[in-house]
PDB file of C-alpha atoms in Angstrom:
ATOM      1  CA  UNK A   1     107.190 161.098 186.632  1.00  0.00           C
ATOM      2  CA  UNK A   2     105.705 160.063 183.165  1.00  0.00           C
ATOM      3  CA  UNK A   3     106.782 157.166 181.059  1.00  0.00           C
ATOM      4  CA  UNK A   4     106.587 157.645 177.401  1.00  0.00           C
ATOM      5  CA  UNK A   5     107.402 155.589 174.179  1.00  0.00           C
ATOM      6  CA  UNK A   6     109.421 156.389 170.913  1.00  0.00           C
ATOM      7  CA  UNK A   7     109.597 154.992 168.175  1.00  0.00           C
ATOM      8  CA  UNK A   8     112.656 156.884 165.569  1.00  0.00           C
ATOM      9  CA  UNK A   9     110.816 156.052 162.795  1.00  0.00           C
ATOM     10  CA  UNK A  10     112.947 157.306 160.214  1.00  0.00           C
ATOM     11  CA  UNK A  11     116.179 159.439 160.812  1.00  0.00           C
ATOM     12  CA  UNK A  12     114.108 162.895 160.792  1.00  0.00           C
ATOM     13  CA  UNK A  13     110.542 161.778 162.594  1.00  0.00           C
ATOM     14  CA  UNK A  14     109.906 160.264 165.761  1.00  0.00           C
ATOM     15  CA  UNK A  15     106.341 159.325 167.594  1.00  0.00           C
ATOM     16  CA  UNK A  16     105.622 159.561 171.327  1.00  0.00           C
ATOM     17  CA  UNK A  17     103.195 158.153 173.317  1.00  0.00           C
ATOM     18  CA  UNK A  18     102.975 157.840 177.254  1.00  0.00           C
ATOM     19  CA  UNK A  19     102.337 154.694 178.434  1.00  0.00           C
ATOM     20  CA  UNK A  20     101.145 153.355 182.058  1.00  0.00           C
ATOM     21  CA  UNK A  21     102.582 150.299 182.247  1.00  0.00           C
ATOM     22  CA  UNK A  22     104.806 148.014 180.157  1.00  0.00           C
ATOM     23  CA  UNK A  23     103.043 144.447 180.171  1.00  0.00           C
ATOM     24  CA  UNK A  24     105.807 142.268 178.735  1.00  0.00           C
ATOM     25  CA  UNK A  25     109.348 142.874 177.727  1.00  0.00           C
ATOM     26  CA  UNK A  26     111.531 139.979 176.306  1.00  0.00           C
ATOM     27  CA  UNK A  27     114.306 139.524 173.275  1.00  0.00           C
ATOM     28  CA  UNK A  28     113.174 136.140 172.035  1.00  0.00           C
ATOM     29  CA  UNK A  29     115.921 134.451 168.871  1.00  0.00           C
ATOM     30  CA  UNK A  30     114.565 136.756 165.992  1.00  0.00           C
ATOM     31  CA  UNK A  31     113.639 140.092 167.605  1.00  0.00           C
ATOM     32  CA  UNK A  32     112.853 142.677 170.948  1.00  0.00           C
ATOM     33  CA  UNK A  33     109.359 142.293 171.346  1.00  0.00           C
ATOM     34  CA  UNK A  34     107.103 144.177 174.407  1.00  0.00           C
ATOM     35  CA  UNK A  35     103.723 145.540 174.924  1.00  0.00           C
ATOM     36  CA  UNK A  36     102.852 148.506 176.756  1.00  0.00           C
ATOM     37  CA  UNK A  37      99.200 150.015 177.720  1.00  0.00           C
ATOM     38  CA  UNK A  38      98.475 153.304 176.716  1.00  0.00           C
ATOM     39  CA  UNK A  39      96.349 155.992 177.534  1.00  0.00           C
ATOM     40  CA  UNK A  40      95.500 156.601 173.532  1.00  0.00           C
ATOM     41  CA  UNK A  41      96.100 153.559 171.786  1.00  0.00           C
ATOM     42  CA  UNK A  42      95.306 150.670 174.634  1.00  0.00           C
ATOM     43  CA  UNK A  43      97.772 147.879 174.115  1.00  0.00           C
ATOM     44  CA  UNK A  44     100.452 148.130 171.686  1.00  0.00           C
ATOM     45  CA  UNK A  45     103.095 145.737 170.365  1.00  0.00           C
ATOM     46  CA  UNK A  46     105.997 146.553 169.162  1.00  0.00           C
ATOM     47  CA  UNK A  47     108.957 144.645 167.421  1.00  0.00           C
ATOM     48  CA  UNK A  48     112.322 145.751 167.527  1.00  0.00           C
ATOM     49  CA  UNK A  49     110.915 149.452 168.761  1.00  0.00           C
ATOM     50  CA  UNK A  50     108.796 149.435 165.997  1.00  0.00           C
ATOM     51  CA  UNK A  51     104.792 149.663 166.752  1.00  0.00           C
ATOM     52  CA  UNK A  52     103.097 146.554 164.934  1.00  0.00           C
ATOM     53  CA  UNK A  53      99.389 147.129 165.884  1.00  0.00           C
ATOM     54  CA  UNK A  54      97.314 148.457 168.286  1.00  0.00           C
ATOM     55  CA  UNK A  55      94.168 147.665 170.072  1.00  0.00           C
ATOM     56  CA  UNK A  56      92.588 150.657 168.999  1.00  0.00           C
ATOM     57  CA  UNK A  57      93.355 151.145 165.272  1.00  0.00           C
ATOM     58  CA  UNK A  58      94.327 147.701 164.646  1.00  0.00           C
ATOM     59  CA  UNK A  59      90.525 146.757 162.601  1.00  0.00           C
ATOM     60  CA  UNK A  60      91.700 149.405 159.973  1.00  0.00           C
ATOM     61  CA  UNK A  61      94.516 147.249 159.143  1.00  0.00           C
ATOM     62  CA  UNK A  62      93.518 144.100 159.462  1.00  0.00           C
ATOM     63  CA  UNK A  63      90.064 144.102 157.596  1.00  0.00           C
ATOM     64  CA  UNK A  64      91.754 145.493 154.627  1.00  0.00           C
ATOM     65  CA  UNK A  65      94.867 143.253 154.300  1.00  0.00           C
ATOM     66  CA  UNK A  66      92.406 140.196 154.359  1.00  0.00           C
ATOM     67  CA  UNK A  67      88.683 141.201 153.116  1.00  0.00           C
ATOM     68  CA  UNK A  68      89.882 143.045 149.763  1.00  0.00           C
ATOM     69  CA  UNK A  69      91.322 139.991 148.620  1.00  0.00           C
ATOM     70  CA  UNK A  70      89.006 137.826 149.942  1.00  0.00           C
ATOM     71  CA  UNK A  71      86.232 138.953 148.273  1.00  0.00           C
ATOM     72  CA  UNK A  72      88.072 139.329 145.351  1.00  0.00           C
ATOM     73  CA  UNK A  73      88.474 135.655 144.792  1.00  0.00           C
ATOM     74  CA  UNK A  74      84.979 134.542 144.181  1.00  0.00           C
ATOM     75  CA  UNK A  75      86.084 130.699 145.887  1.00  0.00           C
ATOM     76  CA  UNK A  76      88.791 131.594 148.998  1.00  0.00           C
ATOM     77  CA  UNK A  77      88.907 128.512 150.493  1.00  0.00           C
ATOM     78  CA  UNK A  78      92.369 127.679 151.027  1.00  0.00           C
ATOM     79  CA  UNK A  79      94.136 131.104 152.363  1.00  0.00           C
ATOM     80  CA  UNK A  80      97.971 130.584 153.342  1.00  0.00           C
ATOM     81  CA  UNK A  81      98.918 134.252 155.599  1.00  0.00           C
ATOM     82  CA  UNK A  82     103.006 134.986 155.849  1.00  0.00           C
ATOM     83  CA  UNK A  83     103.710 136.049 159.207  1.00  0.00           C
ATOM     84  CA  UNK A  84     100.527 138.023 160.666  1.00  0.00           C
ATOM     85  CA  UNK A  85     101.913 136.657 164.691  1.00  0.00           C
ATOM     86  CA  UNK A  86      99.178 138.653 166.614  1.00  0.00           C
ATOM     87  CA  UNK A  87      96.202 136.986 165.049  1.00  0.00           C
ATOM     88  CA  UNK A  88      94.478 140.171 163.872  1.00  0.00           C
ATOM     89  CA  UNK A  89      94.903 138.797 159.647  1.00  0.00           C
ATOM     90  CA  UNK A  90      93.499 135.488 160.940  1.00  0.00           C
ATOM     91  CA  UNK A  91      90.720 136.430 162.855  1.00  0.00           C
ATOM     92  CA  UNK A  92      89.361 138.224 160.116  1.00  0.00           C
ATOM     93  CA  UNK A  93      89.864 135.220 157.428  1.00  0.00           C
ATOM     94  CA  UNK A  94      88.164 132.699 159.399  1.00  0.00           C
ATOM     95  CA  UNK A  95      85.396 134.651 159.872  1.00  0.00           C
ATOM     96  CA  UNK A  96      85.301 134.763 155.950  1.00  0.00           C
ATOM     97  CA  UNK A  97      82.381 132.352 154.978  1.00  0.00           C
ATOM     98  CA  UNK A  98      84.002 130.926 152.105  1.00  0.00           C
ATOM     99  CA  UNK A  99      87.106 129.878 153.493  1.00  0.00           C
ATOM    100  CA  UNK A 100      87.334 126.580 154.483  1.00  0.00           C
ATOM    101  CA  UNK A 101      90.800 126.398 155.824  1.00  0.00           C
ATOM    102  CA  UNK A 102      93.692 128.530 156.212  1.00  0.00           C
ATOM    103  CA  UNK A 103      97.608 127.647 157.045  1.00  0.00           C
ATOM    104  CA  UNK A 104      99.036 130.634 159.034  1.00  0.00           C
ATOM    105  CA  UNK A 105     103.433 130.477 158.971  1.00  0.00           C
ATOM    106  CA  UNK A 106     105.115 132.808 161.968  1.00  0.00           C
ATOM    107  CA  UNK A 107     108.955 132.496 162.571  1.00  0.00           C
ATOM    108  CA  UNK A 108     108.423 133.628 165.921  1.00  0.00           C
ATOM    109  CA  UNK A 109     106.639 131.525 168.069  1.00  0.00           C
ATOM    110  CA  UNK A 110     106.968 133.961 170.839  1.00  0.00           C
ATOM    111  CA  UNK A 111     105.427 136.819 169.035  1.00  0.00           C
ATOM    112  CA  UNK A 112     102.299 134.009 169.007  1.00  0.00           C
ATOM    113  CA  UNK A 113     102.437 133.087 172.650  1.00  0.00           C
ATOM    114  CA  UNK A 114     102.789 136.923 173.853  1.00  0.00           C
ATOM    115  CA  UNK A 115      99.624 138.071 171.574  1.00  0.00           C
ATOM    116  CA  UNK A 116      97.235 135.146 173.280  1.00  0.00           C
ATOM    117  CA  UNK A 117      97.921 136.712 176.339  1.00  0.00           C
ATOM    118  CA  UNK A 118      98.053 140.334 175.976  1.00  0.00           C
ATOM    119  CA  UNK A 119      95.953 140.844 172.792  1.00  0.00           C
ATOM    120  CA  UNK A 120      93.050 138.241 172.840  1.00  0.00           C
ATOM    121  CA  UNK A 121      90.811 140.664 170.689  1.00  0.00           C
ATOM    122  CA  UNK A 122      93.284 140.157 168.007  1.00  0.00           C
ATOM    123  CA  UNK A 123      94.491 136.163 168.889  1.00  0.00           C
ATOM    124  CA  UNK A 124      91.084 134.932 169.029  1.00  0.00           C
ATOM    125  CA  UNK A 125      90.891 133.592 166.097  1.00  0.00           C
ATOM    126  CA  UNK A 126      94.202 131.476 166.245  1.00  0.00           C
ATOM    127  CA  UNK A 127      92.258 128.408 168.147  1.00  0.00           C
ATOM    128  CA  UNK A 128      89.213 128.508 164.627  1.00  0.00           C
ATOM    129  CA  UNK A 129      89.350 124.848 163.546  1.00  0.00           C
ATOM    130  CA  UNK A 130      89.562 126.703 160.389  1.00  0.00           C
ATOM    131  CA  UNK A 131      93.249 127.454 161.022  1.00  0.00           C
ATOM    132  CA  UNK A 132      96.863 125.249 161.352  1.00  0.00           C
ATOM    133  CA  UNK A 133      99.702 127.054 162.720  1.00  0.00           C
ATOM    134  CA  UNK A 134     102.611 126.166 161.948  1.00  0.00           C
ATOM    135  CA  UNK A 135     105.938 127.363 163.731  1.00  0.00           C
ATOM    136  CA  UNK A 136     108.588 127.991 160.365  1.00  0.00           C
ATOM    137  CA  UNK A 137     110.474 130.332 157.843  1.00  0.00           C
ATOM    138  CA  UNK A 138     107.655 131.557 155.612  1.00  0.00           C
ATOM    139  CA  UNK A 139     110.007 132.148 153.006  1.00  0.00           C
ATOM    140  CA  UNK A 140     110.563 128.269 152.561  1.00  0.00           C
ATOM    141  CA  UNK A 141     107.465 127.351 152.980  1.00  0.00           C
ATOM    142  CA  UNK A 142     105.984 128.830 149.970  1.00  0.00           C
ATOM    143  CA  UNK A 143     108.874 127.058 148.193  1.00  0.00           C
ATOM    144  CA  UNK A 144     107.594 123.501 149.503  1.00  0.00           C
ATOM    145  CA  UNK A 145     103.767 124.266 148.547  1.00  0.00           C
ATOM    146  CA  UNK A 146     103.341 124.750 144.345  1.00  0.00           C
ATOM    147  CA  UNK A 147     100.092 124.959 143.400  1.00  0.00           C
ATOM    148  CA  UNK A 148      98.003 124.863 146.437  1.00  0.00           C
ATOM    149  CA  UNK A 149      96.376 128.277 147.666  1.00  0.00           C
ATOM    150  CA  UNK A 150      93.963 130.271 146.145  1.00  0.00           C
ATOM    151  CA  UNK A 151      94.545 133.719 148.426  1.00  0.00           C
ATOM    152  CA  UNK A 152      97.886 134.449 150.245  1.00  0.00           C
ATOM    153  CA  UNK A 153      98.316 136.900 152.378  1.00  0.00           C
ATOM    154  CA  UNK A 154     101.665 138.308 153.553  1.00  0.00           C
ATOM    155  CA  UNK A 155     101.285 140.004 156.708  1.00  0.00           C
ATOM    156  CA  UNK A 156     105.000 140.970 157.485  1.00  0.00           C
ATOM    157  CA  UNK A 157     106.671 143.618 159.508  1.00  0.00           C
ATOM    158  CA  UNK A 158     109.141 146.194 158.091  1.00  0.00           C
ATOM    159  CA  UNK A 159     111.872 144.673 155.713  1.00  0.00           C
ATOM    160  CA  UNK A 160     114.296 144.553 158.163  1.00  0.00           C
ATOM    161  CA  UNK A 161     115.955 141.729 160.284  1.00  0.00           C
ATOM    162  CA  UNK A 162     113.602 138.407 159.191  1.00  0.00           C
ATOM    163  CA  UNK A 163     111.175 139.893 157.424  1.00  0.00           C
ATOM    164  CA  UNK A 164     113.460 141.733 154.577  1.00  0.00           C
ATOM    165  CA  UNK A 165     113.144 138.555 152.333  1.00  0.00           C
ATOM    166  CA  UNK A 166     109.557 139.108 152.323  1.00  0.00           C
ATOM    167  CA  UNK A 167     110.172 141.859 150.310  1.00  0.00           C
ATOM    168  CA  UNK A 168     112.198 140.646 147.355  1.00  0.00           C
ATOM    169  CA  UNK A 169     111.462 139.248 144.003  1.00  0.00           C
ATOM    170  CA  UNK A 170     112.576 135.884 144.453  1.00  0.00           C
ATOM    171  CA  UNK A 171     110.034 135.551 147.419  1.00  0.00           C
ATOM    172  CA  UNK A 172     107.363 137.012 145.342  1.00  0.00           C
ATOM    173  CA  UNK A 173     108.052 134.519 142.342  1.00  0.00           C
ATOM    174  CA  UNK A 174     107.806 131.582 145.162  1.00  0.00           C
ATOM    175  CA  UNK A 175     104.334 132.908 145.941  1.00  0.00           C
ATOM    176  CA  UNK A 176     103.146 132.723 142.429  1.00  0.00           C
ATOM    177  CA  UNK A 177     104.274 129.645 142.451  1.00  0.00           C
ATOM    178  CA  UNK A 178     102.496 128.600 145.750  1.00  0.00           C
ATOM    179  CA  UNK A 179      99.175 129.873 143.870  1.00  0.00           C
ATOM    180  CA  UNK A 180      96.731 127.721 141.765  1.00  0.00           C
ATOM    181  CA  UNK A 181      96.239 129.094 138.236  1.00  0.00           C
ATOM    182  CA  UNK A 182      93.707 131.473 138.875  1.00  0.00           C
ATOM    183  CA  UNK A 183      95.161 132.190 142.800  1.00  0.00           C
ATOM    184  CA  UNK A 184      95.750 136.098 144.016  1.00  0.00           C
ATOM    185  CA  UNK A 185      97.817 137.541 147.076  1.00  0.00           C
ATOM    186  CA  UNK A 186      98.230 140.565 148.947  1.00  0.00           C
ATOM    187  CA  UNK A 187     101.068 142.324 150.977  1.00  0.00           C
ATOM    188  CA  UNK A 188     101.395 145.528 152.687  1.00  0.00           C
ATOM    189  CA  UNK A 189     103.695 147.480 151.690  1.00  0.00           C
ATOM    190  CA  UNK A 190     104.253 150.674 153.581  1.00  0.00           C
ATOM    191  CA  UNK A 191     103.788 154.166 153.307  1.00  0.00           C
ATOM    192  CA  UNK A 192     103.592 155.705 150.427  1.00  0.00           C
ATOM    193  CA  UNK A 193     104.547 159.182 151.998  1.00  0.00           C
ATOM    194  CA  UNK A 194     108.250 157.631 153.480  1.00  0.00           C
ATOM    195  CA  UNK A 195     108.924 154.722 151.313  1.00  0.00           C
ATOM    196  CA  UNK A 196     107.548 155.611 147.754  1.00  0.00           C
ATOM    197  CA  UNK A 197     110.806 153.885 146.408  1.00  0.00           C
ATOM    198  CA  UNK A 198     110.447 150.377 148.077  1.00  0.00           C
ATOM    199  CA  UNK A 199     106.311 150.944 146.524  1.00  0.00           C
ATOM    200  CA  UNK A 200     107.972 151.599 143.188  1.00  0.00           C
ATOM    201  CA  UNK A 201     110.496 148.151 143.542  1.00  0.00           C
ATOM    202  CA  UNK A 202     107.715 146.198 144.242  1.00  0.00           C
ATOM    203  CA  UNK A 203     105.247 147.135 141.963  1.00  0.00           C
ATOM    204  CA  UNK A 204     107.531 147.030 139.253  1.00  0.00           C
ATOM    205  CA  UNK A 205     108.500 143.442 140.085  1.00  0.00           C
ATOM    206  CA  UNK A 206     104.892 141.946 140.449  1.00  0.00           C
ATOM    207  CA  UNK A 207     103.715 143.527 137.392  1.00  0.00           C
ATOM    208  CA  UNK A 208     106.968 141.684 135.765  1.00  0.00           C
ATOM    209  CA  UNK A 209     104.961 138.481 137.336  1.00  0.00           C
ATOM    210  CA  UNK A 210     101.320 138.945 137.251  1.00  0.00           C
ATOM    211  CA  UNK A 211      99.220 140.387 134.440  1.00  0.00           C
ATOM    212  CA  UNK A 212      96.803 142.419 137.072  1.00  0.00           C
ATOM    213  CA  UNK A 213      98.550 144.395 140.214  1.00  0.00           C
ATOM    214  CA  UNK A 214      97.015 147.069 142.200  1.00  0.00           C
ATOM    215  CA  UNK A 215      97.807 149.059 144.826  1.00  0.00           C
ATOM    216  CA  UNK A 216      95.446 150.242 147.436  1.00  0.00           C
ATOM    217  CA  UNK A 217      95.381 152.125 150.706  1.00  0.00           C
ATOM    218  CA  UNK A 218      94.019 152.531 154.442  1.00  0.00           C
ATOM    219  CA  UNK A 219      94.455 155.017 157.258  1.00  0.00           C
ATOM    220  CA  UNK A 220      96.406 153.619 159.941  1.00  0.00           C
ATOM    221  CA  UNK A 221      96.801 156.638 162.726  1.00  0.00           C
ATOM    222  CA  UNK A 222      99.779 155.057 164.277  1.00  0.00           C
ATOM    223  CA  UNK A 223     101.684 154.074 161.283  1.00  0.00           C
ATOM    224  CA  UNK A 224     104.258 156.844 160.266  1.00  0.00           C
ATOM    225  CA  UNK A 225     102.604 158.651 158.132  1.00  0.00           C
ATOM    226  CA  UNK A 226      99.036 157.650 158.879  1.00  0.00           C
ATOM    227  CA  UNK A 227      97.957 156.390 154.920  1.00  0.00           C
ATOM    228  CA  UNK A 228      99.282 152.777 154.644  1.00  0.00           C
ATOM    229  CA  UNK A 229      99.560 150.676 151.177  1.00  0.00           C
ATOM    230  CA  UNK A 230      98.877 147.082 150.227  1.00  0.00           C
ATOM    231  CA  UNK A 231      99.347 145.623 146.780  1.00  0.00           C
ATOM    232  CA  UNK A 232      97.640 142.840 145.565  1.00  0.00           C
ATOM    233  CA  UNK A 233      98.826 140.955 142.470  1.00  0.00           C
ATOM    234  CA  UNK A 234      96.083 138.300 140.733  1.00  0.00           C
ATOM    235  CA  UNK A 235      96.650 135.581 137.789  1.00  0.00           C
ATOM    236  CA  UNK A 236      93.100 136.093 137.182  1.00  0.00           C
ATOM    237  CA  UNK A 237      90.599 138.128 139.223  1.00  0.00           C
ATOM    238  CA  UNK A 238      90.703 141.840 139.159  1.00  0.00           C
ATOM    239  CA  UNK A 239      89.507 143.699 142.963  1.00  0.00           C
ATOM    240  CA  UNK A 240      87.596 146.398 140.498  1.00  0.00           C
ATOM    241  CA  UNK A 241      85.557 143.653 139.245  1.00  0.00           C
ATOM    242  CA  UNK A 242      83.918 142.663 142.116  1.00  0.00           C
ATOM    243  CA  UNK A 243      80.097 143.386 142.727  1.00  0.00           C
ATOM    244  CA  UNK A 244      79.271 144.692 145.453  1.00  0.00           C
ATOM    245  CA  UNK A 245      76.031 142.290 146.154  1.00  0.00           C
ATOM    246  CA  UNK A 246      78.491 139.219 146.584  1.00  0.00           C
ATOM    247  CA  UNK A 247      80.725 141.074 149.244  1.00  0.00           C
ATOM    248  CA  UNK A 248      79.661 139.300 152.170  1.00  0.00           C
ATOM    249  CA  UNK A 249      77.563 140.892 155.040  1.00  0.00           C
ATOM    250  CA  UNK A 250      79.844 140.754 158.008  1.00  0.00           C
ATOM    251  CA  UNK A 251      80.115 143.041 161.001  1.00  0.00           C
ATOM    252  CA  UNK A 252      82.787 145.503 159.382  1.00  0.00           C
ATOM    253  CA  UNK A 253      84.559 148.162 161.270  1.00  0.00           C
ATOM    254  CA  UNK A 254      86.177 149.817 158.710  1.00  0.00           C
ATOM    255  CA  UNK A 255      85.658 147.742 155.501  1.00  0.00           C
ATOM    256  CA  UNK A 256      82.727 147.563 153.012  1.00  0.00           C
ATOM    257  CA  UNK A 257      82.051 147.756 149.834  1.00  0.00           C
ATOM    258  CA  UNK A 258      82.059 151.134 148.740  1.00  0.00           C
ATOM    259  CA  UNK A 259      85.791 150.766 150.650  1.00  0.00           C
ATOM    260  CA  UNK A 260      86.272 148.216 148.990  1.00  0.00           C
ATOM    261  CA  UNK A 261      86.334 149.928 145.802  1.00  0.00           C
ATOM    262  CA  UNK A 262      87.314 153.172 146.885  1.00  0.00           C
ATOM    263  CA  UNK A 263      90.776 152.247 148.350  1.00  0.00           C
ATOM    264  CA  UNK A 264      92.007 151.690 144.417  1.00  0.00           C
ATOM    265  CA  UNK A 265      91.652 155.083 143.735  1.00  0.00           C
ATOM    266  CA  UNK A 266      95.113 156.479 144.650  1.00  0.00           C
ATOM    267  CA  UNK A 267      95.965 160.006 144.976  1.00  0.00           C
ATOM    268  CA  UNK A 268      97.721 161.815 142.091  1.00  0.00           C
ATOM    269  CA  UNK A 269     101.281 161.848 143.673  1.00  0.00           C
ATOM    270  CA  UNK A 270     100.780 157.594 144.586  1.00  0.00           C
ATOM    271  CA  UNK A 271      99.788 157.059 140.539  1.00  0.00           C
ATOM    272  CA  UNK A 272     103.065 159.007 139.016  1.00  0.00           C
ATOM    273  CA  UNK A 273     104.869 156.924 141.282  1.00  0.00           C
ATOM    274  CA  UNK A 274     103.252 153.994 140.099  1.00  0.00           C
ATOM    275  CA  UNK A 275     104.018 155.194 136.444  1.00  0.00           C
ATOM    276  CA  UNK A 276     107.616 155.893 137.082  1.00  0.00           C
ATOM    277  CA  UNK A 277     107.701 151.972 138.385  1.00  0.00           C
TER     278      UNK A 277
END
């Protein structure tokens, strides 16, 4: 008999995958957390029956939500990242060579505990001297912080249950406020292909915010949809901008700088949504 996984990810479109054992099951105080080996993907975690990340696509993700913006800011060096419970957004900002420190905020604890165990390729980097973890409401902590970070990076799941704040204009507002004058953030922010409206509501609030926004894209194969957004919103620096010669020379899976670059140009359907906004 085979076991397999699905995920309903919308009311029309489910995804399968058989899986060969389930690792770790629990319901901790915020959400239903497991991860399961697979034949395809490796390990996979997934939050109230929705897949987070993956062992095997997860570098497509994770690069972009933290080196685009990184190397946008020509002086990174204090990062604050929103949620981001697996490690995968931290590993790749300590690894940054301009960051000096970084201040990572999960609500879950659990979701922390689970990924050390069961995803060390990803949770490596939560023991970099580089990085404090702390164990609270992101939401309020960008409220308690004016001023002090020069990249944020909001890492969240889908806006539902404790991440749907993370999502809303009020939060984004605390995170300009949480900037330094010339400080720049980016969140993801789903798929264009099954939530162009929730694009459209964001983008239309940072640019009532910040004077430069941009949306940009990656492929993640087992997000629905496969093409995945982030938008980044600066007081200052603009990701176009940036020369390629000053992107640093790390060991990239996915990112680099002709990525870097070419992620900003958004297929037609993506920029009359963006219009519409």
């Amino acid at each position: 008999m085979e076991l397999w996984y699905t995920e309903n990810q919308n009311d029309d479109l489910r995804f399968s995958c058989r899986v060969t054992r389930t690792l770790h099951v629990e319901k901790t105080p915020f959400q239903h957390l497991a991860v399961l080996e697979t034949p395809c993907f490796g390990r996979v975690l997934v939050l109230d029956g929705i897949v987070q990340t993956t062992v095997w696509d997860e570098f497509m993700y994770h690069e972009m939500i933290a080196h685009v913006p990184l190397n946008t800011h020509p002086r990174p060096e204090k990062v604050l990242i929103i949620g981001g419970g697996d490690g995968g957004t931290a590993r790749e900002v300590v690894r940054h060579p301009k960051v000096k420190n970084a201040v990572m905020v999960e609500i879950d604890e659990r979701v922390i505990a689970v990924s050390r165990q069961y995803l060390p390729e990803l949770s490596r980097g939560l023991d970099d001297p580089k990085l404090e973890l702390r164990i609270e409401d992101g939401i309020e902590y960008v409220t308690k912080h004016p001023g002090e970070y020069d990249v944020i990076l909001i890492d969240s799941p889908d806006p539902i249950g404790p991440a749907k704040g993370l999502f809303g204009r009020q939060f984004y507002e605390g995170v300009a406020a949480a900037l330094k004058e010339d400080g720049l953030f980016v969140a993801q922010t789903e798929s264009p292909l099954f939530n162009p409206d929730l694009i459209a509501e964001i983008y239309r609030n940072l640019r009532e915010i910040f004077p430069i926004v941009r949306l940009y894209l990656t492929c993640v194969p087992t997000y629905p949809g496969g093409m995945w957004s982030f938008t980044l919103a600066s007081k200052k620096y603009d990701p176009l901008e940036v020369k390629p010669e000053d992107i640093p020379a790390l060991p990239y899976r996915y990112y680099n700088a002709e990525i870097h670059r070419a992620a900003f140009a958004l297929p037609q359907f993506l920029q009359e949504i963006l219009r519409r906004a």
